[in-house]
Structure formats: structure tokens, C-alpha cells
Short mmCIF file of C-alpha atoms and ligand atoms in Angstrom, two decimals:
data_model
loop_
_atom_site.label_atom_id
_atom_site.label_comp_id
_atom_site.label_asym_id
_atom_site.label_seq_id
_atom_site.Cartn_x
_atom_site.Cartn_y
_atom_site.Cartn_z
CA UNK A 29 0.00 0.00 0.00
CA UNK A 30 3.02 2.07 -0.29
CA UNK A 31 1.67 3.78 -3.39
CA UNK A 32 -1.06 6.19 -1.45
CA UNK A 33 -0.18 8.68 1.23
CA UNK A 34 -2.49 8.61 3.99
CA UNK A 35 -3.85 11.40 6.01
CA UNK A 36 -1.50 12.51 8.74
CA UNK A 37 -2.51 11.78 12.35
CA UNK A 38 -3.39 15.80 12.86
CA UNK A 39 -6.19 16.10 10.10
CA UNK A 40 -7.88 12.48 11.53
CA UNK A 41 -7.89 14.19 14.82
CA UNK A 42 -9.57 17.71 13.85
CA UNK A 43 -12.50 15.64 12.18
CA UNK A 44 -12.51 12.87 15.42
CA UNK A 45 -12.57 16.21 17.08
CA UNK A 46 -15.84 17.53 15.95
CA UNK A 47 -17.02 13.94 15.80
CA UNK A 48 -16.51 13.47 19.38
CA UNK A 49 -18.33 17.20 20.37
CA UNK A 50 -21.38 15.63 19.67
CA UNK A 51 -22.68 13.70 22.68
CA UNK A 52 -23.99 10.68 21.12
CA UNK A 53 -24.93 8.93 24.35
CA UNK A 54 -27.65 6.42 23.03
CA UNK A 55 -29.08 5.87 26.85
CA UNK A 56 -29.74 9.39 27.59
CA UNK A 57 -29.27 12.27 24.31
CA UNK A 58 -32.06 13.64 22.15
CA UNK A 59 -32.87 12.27 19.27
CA UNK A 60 -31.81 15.43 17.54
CA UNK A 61 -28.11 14.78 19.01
CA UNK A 62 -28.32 11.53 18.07
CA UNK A 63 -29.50 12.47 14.25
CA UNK A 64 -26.50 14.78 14.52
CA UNK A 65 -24.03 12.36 14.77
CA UNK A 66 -25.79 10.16 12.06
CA UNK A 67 -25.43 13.37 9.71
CA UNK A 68 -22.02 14.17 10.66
CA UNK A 69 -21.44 10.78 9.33
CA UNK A 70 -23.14 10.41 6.36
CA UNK A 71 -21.57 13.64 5.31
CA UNK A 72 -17.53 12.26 5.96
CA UNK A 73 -19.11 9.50 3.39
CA UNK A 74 -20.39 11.46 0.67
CA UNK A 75 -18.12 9.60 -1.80
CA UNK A 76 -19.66 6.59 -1.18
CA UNK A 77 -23.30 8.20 -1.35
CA UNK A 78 -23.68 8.47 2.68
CA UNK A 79 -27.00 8.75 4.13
CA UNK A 80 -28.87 8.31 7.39
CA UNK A 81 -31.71 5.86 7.01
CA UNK A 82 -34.50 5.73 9.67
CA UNK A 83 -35.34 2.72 11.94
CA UNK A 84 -37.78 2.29 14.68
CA UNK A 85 -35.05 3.64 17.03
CA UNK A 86 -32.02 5.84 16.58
CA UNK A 87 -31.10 5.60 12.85
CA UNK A 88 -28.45 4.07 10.60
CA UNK A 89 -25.61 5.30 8.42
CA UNK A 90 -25.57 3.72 5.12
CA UNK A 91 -22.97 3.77 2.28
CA UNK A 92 -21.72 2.19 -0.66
CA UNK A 93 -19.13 2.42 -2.88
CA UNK A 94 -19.38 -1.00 -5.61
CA UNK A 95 -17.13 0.57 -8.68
CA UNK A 96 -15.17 -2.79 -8.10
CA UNK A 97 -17.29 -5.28 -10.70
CA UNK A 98 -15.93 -8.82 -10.16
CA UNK A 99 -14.52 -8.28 -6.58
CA UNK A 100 -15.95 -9.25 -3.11
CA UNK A 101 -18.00 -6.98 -1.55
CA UNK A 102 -17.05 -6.30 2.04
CA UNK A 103 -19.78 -4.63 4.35
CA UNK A 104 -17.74 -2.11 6.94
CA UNK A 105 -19.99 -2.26 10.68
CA UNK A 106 -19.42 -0.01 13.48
CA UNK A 107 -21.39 2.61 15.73
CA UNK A 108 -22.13 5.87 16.30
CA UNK A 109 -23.38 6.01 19.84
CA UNK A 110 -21.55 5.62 22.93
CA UNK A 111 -21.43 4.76 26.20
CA UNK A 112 -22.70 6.68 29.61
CA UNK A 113 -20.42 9.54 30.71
CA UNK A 114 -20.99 8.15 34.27
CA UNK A 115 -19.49 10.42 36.89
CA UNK A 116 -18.31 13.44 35.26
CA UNK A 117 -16.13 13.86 38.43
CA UNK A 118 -13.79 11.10 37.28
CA UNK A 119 -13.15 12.56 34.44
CA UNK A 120 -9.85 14.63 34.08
CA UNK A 121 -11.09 16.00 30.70
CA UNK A 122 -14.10 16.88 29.40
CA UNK A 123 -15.90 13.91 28.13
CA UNK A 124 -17.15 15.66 25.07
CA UNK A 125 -13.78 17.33 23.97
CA UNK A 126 -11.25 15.73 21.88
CA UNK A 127 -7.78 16.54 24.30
CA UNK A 128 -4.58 15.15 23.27
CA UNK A 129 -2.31 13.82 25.86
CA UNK A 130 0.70 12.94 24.88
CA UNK A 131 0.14 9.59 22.82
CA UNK A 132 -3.21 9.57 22.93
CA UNK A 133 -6.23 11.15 22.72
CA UNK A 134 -9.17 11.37 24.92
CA UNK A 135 -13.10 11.53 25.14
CA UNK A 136 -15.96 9.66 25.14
CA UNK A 137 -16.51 7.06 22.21
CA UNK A 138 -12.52 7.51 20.96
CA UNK A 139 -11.91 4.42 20.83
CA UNK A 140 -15.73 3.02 21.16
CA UNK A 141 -16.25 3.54 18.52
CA UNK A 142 -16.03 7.04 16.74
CA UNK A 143 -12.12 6.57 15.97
CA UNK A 144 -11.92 2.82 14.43
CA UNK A 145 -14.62 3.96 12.74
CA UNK A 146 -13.59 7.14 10.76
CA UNK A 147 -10.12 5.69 9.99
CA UNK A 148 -11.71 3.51 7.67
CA UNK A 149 -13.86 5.98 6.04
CA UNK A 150 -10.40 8.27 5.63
CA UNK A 151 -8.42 5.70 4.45
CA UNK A 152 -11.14 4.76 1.67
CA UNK A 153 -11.54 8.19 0.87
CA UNK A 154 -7.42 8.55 0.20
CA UNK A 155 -7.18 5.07 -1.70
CA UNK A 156 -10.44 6.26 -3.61
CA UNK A 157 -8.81 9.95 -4.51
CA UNK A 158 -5.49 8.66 -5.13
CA UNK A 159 -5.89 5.45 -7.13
CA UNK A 160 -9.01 6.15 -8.60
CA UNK A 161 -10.69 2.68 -7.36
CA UNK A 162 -11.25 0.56 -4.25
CA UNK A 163 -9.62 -2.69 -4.43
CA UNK A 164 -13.61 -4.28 -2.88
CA UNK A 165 -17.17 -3.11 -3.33
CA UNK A 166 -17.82 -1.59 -0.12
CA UNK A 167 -20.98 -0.95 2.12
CA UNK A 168 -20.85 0.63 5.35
CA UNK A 169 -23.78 0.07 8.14
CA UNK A 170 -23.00 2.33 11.23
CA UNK A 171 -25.72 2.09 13.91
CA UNK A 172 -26.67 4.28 16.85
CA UNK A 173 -27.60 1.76 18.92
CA UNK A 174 -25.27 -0.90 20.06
CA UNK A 175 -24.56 0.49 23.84
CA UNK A 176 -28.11 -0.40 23.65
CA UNK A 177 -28.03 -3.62 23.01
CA UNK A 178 -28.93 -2.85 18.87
CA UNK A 179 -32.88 -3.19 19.06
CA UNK A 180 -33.64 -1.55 15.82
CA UNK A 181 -30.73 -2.87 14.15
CA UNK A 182 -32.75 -6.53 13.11
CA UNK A 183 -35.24 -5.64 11.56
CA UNK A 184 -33.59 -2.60 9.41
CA UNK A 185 -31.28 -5.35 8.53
CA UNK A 186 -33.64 -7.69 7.60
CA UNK A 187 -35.59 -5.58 5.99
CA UNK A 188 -32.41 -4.20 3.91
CA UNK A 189 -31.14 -8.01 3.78
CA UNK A 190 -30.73 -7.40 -0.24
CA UNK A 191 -28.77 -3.92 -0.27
CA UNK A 192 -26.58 -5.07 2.77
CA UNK A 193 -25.85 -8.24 0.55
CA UNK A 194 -21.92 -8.45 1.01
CA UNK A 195 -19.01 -11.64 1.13
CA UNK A 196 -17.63 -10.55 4.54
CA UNK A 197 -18.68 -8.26 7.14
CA UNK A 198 -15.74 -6.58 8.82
CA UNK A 199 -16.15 -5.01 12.27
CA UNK A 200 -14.82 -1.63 12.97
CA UNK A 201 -15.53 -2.23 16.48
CA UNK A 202 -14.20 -4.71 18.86
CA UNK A 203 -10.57 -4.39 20.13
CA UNK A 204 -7.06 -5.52 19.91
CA UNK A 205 -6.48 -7.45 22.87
CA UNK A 206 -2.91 -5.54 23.94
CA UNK A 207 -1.01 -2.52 23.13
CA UNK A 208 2.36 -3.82 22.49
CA UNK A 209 1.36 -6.45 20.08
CA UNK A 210 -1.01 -6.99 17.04
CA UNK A 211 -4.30 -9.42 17.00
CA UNK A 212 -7.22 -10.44 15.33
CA UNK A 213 -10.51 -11.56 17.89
CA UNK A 214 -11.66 -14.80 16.26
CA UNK A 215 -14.59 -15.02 18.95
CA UNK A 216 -16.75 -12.98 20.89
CA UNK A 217 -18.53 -14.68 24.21
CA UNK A 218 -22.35 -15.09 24.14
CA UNK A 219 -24.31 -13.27 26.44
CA UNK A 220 -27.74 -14.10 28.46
CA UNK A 221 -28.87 -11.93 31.72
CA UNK A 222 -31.35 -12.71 34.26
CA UNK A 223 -32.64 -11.52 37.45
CA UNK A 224 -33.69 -14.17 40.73
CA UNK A 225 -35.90 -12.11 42.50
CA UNK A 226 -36.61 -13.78 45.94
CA UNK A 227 -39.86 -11.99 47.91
CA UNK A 228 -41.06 -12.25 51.38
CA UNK A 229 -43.31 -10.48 53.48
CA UNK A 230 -45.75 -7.70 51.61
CA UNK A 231 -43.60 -4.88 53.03
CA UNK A 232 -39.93 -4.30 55.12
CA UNK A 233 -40.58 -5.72 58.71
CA UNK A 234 -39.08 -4.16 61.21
CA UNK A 235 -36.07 -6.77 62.36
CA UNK A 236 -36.59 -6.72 66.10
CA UNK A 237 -40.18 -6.55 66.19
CA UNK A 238 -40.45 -9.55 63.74
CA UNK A 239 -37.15 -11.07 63.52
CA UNK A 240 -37.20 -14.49 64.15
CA UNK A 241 -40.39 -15.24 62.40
CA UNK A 242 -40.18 -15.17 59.07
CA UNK A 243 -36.97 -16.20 56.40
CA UNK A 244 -35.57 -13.23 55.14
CA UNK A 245 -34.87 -12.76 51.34
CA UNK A 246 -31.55 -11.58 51.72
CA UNK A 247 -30.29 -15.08 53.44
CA UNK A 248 -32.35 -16.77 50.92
CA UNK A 249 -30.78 -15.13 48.23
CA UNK A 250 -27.53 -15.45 49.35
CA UNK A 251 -27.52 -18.91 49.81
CA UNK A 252 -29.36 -19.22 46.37
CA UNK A 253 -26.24 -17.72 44.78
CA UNK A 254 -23.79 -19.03 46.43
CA UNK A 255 -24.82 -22.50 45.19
CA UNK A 256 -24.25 -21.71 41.48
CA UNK A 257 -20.46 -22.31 41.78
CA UNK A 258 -18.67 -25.18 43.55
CA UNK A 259 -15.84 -24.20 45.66
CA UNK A 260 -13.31 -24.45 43.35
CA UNK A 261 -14.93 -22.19 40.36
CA UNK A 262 -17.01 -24.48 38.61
CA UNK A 263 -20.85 -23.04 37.99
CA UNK A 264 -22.71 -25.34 39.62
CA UNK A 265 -25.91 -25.72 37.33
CA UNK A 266 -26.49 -29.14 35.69
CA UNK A 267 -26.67 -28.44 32.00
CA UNK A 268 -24.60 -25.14 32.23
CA UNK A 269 -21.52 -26.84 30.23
CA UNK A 270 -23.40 -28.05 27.46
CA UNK A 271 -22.48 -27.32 23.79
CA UNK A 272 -19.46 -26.38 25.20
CA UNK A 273 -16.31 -27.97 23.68
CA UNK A 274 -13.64 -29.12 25.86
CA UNK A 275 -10.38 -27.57 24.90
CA UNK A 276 -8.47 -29.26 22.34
CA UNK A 277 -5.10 -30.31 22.99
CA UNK A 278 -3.98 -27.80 19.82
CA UNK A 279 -5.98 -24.93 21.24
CA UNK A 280 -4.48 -25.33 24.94
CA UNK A 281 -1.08 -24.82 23.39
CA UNK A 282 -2.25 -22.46 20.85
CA UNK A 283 -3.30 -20.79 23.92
CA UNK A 284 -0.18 -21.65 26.68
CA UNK A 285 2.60 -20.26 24.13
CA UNK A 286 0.75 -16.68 24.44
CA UNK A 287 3.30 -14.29 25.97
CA UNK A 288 1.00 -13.29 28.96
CA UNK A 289 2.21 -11.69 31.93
CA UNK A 290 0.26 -13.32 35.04
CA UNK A 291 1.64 -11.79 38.04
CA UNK A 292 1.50 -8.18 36.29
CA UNK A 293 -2.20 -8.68 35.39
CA UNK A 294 -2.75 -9.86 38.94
CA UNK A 295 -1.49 -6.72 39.80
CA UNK A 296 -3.08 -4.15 37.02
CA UNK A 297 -6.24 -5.43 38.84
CA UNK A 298 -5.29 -5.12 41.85
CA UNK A 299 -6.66 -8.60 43.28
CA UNK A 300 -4.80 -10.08 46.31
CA UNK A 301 -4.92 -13.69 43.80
CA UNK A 302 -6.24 -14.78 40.27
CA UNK A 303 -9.47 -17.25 40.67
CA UNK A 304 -11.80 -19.42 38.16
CA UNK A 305 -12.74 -22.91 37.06
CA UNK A 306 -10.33 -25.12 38.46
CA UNK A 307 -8.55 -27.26 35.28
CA UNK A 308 -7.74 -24.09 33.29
CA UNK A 309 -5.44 -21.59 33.43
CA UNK A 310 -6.37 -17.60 33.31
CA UNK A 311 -6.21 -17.16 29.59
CA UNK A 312 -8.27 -20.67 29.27
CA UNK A 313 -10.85 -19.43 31.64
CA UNK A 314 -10.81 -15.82 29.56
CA UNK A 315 -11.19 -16.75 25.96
CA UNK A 316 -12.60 -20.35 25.83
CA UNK A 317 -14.67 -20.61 29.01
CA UNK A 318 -17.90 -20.10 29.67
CA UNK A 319 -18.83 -17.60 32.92
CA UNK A 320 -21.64 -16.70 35.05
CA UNK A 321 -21.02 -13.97 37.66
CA UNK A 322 -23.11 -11.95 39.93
CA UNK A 323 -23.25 -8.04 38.37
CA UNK A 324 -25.29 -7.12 41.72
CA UNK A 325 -27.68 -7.32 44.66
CA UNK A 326 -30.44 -4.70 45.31
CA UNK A 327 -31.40 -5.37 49.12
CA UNK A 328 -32.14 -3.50 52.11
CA UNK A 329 -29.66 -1.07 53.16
CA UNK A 330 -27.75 -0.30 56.62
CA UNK A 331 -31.14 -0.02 58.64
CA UNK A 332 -32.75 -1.99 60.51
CA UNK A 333 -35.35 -4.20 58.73
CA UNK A 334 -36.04 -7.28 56.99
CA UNK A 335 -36.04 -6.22 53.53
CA UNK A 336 -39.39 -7.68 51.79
CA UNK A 337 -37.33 -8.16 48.58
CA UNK A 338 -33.81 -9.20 47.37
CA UNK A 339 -33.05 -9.22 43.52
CA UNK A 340 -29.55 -10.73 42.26
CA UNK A 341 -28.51 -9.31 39.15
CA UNK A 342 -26.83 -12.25 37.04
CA UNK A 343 -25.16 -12.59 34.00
CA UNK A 344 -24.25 -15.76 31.94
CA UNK A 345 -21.21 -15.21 29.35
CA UNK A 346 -21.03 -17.96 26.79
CA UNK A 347 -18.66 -19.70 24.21
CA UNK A 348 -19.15 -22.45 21.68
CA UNK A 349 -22.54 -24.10 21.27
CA UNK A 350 -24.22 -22.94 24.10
CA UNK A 351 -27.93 -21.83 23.57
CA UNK A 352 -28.98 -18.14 25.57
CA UNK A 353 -32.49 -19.93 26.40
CA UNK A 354 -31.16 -23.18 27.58
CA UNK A 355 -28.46 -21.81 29.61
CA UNK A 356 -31.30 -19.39 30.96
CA UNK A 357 -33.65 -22.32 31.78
CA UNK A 358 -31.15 -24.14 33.20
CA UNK A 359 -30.46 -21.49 35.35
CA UNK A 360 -33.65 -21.01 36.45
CA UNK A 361 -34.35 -24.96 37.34
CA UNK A 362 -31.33 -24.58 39.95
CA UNK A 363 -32.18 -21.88 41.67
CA UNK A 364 -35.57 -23.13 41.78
CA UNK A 365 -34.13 -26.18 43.70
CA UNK A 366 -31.88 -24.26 45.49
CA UNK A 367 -34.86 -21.75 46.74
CA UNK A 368 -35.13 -22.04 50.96
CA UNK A 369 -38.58 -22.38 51.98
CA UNK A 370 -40.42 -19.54 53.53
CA UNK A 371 -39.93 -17.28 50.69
CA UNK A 372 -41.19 -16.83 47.06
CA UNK A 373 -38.16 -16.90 44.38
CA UNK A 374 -38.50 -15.82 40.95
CA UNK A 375 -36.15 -15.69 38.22
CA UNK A 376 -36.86 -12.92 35.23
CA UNK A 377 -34.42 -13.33 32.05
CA UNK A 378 -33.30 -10.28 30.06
CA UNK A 379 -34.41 -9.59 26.65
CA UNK A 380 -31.28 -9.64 24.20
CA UNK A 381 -29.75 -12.96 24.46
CA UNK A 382 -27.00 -13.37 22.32
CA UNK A 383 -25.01 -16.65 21.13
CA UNK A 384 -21.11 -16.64 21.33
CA UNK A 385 -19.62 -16.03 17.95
CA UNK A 386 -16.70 -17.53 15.94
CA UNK A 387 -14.80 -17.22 12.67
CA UNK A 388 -12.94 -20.05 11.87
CA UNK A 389 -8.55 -19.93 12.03
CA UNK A 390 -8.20 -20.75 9.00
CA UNK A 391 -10.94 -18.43 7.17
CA UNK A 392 -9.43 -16.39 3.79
CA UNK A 393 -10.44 -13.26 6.04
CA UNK A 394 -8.68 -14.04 8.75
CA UNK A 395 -5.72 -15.26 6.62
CA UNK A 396 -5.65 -11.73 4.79
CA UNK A 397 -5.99 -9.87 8.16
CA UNK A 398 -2.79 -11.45 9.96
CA UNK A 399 -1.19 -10.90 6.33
CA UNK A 400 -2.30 -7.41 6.67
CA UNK A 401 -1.25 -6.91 10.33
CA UNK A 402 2.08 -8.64 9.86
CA UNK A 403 3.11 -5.83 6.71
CA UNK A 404 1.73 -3.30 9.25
CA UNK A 405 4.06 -4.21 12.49
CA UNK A 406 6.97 -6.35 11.15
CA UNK A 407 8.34 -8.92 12.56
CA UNK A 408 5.52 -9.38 15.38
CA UNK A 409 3.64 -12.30 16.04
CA UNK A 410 -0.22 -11.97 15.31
CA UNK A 411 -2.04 -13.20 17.96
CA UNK A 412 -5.62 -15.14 17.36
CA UNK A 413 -7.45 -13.89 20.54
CA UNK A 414 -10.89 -13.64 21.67
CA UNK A 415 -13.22 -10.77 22.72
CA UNK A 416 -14.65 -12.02 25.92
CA UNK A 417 -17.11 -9.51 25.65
CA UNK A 418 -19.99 -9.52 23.42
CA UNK A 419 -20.87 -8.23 19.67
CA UNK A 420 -24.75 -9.03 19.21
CA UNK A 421 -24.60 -7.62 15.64
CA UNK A 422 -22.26 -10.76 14.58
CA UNK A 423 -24.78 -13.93 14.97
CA UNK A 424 -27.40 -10.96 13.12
CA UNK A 425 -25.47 -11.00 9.82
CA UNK A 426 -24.68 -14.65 9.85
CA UNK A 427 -28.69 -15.51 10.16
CA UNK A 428 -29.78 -12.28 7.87
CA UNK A 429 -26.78 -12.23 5.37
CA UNK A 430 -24.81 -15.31 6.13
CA UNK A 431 -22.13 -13.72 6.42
CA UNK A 432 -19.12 -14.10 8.75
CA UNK A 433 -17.75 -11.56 10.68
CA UNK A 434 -14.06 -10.32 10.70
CA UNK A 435 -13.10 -8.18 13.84
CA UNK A 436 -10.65 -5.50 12.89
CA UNK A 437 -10.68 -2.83 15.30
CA UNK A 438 -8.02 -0.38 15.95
CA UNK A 439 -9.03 0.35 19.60
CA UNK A 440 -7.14 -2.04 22.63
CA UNK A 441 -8.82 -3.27 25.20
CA UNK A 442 -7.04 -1.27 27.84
CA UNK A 443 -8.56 1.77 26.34
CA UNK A 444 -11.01 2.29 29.50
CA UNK A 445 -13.80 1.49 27.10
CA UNK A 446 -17.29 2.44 28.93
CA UNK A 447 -15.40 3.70 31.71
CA UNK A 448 -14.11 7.32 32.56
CA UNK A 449 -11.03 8.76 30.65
CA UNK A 450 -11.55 6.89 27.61
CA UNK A 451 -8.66 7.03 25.27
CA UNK A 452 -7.22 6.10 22.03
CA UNK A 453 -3.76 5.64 21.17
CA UNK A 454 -2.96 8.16 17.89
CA UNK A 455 -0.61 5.91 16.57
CA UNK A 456 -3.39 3.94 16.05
CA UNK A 457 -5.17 5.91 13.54
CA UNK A 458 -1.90 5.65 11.20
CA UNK A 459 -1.50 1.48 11.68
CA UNK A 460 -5.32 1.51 11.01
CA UNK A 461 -5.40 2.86 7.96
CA UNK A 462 -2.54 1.08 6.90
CA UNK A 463 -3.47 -2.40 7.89
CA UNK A 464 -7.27 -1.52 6.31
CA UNK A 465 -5.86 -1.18 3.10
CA UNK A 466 -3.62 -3.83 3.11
CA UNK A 467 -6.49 -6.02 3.61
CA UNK A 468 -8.91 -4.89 1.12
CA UNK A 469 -5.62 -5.29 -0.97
CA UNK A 470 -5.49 -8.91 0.08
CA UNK A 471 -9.49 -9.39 -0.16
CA UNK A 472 -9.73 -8.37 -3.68
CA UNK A 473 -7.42 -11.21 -4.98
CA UNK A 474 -10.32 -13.82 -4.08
CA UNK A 475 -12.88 -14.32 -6.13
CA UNK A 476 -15.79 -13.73 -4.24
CA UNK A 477 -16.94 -17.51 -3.99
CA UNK A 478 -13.53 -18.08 -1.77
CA UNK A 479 -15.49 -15.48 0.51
CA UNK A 480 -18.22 -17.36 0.90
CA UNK A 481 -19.01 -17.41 4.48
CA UNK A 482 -19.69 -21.13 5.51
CA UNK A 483 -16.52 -22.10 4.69
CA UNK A 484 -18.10 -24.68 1.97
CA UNK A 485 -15.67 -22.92 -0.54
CA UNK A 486 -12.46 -23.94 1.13
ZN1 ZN B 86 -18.26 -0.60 20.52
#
């Protein structure tokens, strides 16, 4: 890709700038804010006739460029919204100002998505004015929704199944997994939520005038979740594991030959020890197991009642075969068994459940993206990780476009993604546009049957 000059670092950063001003929070800004973003958008992608398209919710950014007859057709994905500000007071910079720092840059949606994002649309927009062409036929599909949970995004895709048409998908969001080294996710967890809602008495009894009397629903839900593990880290509920693969002997070493600093991690958390599923070391137990962890209680408080109602907040995190509903049921049976007597239990699962994803190792997009990574940082390994968070919109485009998903974001996942002080690296933007092109490079060589998502074609 040495042939086109991309933009420098600076001019990225004056349009991420006035990208970032616009508080695109999809929980809590107006629908005009959020239309504002969508325009800002579809305006940086006027070369590939950029528009904003409604939807039942916040809407979408659509674009295509397909001046590339005979080549795959690659459909770009990534967001406009982001995350929460949360506490403003833990922010050192304003959340909605682009502020440079050194070797990064910070504000809210940087790296979640608003940066990843635009480098693509820059770097098309150079290749495009330079060469003339695009190696692919592109398509871009940037929602508003995905802090969300994407609600809308289903049925506009569904509905648009035909114009979305494309060989791969590539995801602009997502993460590399560290900063010192290049990777490519190959898997995102699934993800189910539920609630067990355990109720006693009609009201909060006072504890001395009625303590002793009746079971109280924080005990009962405390004992309730503390059966869904074993002691040593297992989750406890029968059917749980199922559709889950055990690790294969390749993937364990695949796996144990990562350079992964233990004892520093321990530390960047700030845990006193590491703990998880006995059998399986801490990478094991991050990329290829499944989880279920307790997010919260809402109980009581520091005075002195019974509370009439405890609700744990619980969510399930998933890999392989594992079905949302199942796991969900299965759930539910458990703590049903588990429930103490004296006490009414109830368990309420989320909307939104979402099966874990995977491309497979050996996919022609994968292939071109560590080809593409590897011109862009020489002589480092490229690491196959996986996001153990979640990317609903993947399993969507298998089932309404069968197509597979290749993650190729630019952020890392130390980026304090969703948290206060979020930042990107700047460097970034430069490798990003880079590696980008190098793979649409590499993608065009295929004909488009190679591209073929169910992996028939190889
Ligand atoms: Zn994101």
C-alpha cells in the first residue's frame, strides 16, 4: 500500500474532534443529538453516497461504494453512539472534547467507537482519490444503537437483507487485545442476563419486632447464589456446560505459548490472587470458558429491617454451542431447587440474548488480516485472541446475510472502554489505515466464492 499517502494523524484528529463534540450517548441524548451524529457521518461518506436511514429507534448510516465489478464486496460495521459519561467527576477531561495527551487522545466514544470507525472511512476516501478505485465493493452500516443492546438494528437489517448483501462483514468495532502487540478476535462470548428475584413479606418488617419469624430474602438469596459455583470455580448448574467444547489439545497450546504476563495482570487489577474454574489456566478461563457472575444485589440497606425483597442481578457469558435460552432455563431450574422455603423466588431473564460467535482460524479473512497486520508491524507475532465480551450484531449478519464476521478494530482493550477517561492511542489511527488497506488489498485477490461465508468454498 506504499503507493497512497495517507492522512497525517493531525487532520484524523480535527474531524474525530468535531465527531466526538457531539454527545452521542444512546441511553440518555435527544434524538436530535443523536441524528447529529448520524449526519455528521453520512456527510464524511459522501463519496460513497452516505445517508442516514431511519429505523424504529435511533437511525443508521448507510454507504456504498461498488465501482469494483468482479470483486468481493465487504460490508464495513461499526457505531455511532456511545457509552454513559458516568461520573463526570472522574473525568480529568471533558468527556465531550477531543484533548490530546501525549500519545493519545481522549473523550468519550474515541476508541468506542467514533475513531476505528472514521479511519476507515479516511483511508477509503485517500485510496479512492489517489488510485481512482477501491480494491472491494464496499458498504458501510453504522448504527446508533449498540450500547443499547442494537434493538432496531434486526429488523432494518432484515428488511435491507438485499442492499446489505456483502461476502464478509468486517467489524470496525471490537478491540485488539494488547497494546504492544497486534491481533485479530476470532470469537466474541455469548451473552444471556437474568434476574432471581426472591420476595417475602408484603412490606420491610421491622427486624426486632419480627425477627425471628419469618426467612428473610436476603439469606435466601444469598444462599441461592452461592450454590451456582462449587468451591473451586465451577458453575454449579447441571446443563450449564453443554455445547461447550472441551479444549483441544492444539488450542491449549495455541493458547499456553501466548506471551502473557500473570503476576503483572494480577497486579493491574489489583486482586490479592487470580481465581476461576479449576482445570484451566487464566487465559483458558478468559477466551474459551464459559462464565456466570453476579453483576449485583439490590437489598435493604444499613437499617434496621427485613427487607421484603432481594433481587440478584446475574449474568451468563457464553462460548461455543451454548444456547442463551437453555443456559437461561437451566439457570432457572437450579435456583428453583436451590430456593429455601419460607420465601417466594423468581427468576426474570433479560431480553437480548445473544449466542457466542466464531470465525474459523483458517478463514481467507482471517488469513488476509494477519497478512495485513504482519506488513503493518513487522516482525511481530499476530495473535488469534478472543473478545470475551460480546458483539450481538455478529450472529445478526450470519442468520440475515450469512455472512461471517471479521473483527478488525483499531481500539485495545485497555482503552477504559465504557469507563471514565476513555482514550485512544494516535498511533493507532496511522497502523489503522494502513493495515485496512492492506487487507482490502489482500481481499480483492479472491474471487468472491472463496469469501463465501460457511466455509463450503475452502
Ligand atoms: Zn463498541
Amino acid at each position: 500500500m506504499s503507493d497512497v499517502v495517507f492522512p497525517a494523524a493531525a487532520e484524523l484528529l480535527a474531524g474525530l474532534a468535531e465527531y466526538v463534540a457531539i454527545p452521542s450517548d444512546s441511553r440518555s441524548a435527544s434524538p436530535q443529538t443523536m441524528r447529529a451524529a448520524a449526519d455528521w457521518l453520512a456527510a464524511r461518506l459522501s463519496w460513497a453516497a452516505g445517508r442516514v436511514e431511519e429505523t424504529d429507534g435511533f437511525p443508521v448510516v448507510r454507504a456504498e461504494w461498488l465501482g469494483a465489478p468482479g470483486a468481493p464486496t465487504v460490508l464495513v460495521y461499526g457505531h455511532y453512539d456511545v457509552q454513559p459519561t458516568g461520573d463526570l467527576a472522574e473525568w480529568r477531561t471533558p468527556p465531550f472534547e477531543l484533548v490530546v495527551d501525549g500519545e493519545v487522545v481522549r473523550g468519550r466514544g474515541v476508541t468506542d467507537d467514533k475513531g476505528p470507525v472514521l479511519l476507515v472511512l479516511e483511508m477509503a476516501r485517500a485510496v479512492l482519490a489517489q488510485r481512482g478505485t477501491l480494491p472491494v465493493n464496499v458498504k458501510f452500516l453504522i448504527e446508533g444503537e449498540e450500547e443499547i443492546g442494537s434493538p432496531h438494528l434486526p429488523a432494518h437489517v432484515r428488511a435491507h437483507a438485499a442492499e446489505l448483501a456483502a461476502d464478509l462483514v468486517i467489524s470496525a468495532d471490537g478491540a485488539m487485545w494488547r497494546p504492544g502487540e497486534p491481533s485479530i478476535a476470532i470469537a466474541s462470548k455469548g451473552l444471556v442476563g437474568l434476574d432471581v428475584v426472591v420476595t417475602g413479606a408484603a412490606e420491610d418488617l421491622h427486624s426486632g419486632r419480627y425477627g425471628g419469624t419469618v426467612a428473610n430474602p436476603v439469606h435466601a438469596l444469598a444462599s441461592i447464589l452461592a450454590g451456582l459455583h462449587t468451591p473451586d470455580g465451577r458453575v454449579a448448574v447441571p446443563g450449564f456446560y453443554d455445547g461447550v467444547d472441551e479444549l483441544s489439545p492444539q488450542r491449549r497450546a495455541e493458547i499456553d505459548a501466548v506471551r502473557f504476563d500473570e503476576e503483572g495482570y494480577r497486579a493491574s487489577l489489583g486482586v490479592p490472587e487470580l481465581f476461576g474454574e479449576a482445570g484451566y489456566g487464566t487465559l483458558h478461563r478468559l477466551w474459551e470458558r464459559p462464565t456466570l457472575e453476579v453483576n449485583g444485589l439490590t437489598a435493604g440497606g444499613k437499617y434496621t429491617v427485613i427487607p421484603h425483597r432481594a433481587v440478584g442481578h446475574v449474568s451468563c457469558r457464553l462460548v461455543g454451542r451454548q444456547d442463551p435460552d437453555r443456559v437461561a432455563a437451566a439457570v432457572a431450574a437450579h435456583v428453583a431447587a436451590l430456593a429455601p422455603p419460607g420465601v417466594r423466588v423468581e427468576v426474570r431473564v433479560d431480553e437480548g440474548r445473544v449466542p457466542a460467535y466464531r470465525i474459523e482460524p483458517g478463514h481467507p479473512a482471517v488469513t488476509a488480516a494477519r497478512e495485513a497486520l504482519a506488513e503493518v508491524y513487522p516482525g511481530q507475532e499476530v495473535l488469534l485472541a478472543v473478545i470475551a465480551g460480546t458483539l450481538p450484531a455478529t450472529t445478526l449478519f450470519e442468520s440475515a446475510l450469512g455472512a461471517r464476521t471479521l473483527f478488525f478494530s483499531f481500539a485495545t482493550a485497555d482503552e477504559k472502554h465504557h469507563a471514565p477517561n476513555e482514550f485512544l492511542r494516535i498511533r493507532r489511527l496511522g497502523e489503522g489505515m494502513r493495515a485496512w488497506a492492506a487487507l482490502w488489498d489482500r481481499l480483492a485477490s479472491w474471487t468472491p466464492a472463496t469469501c463465501i461465508p460457511d466455509g463450503a468454498a475452502r
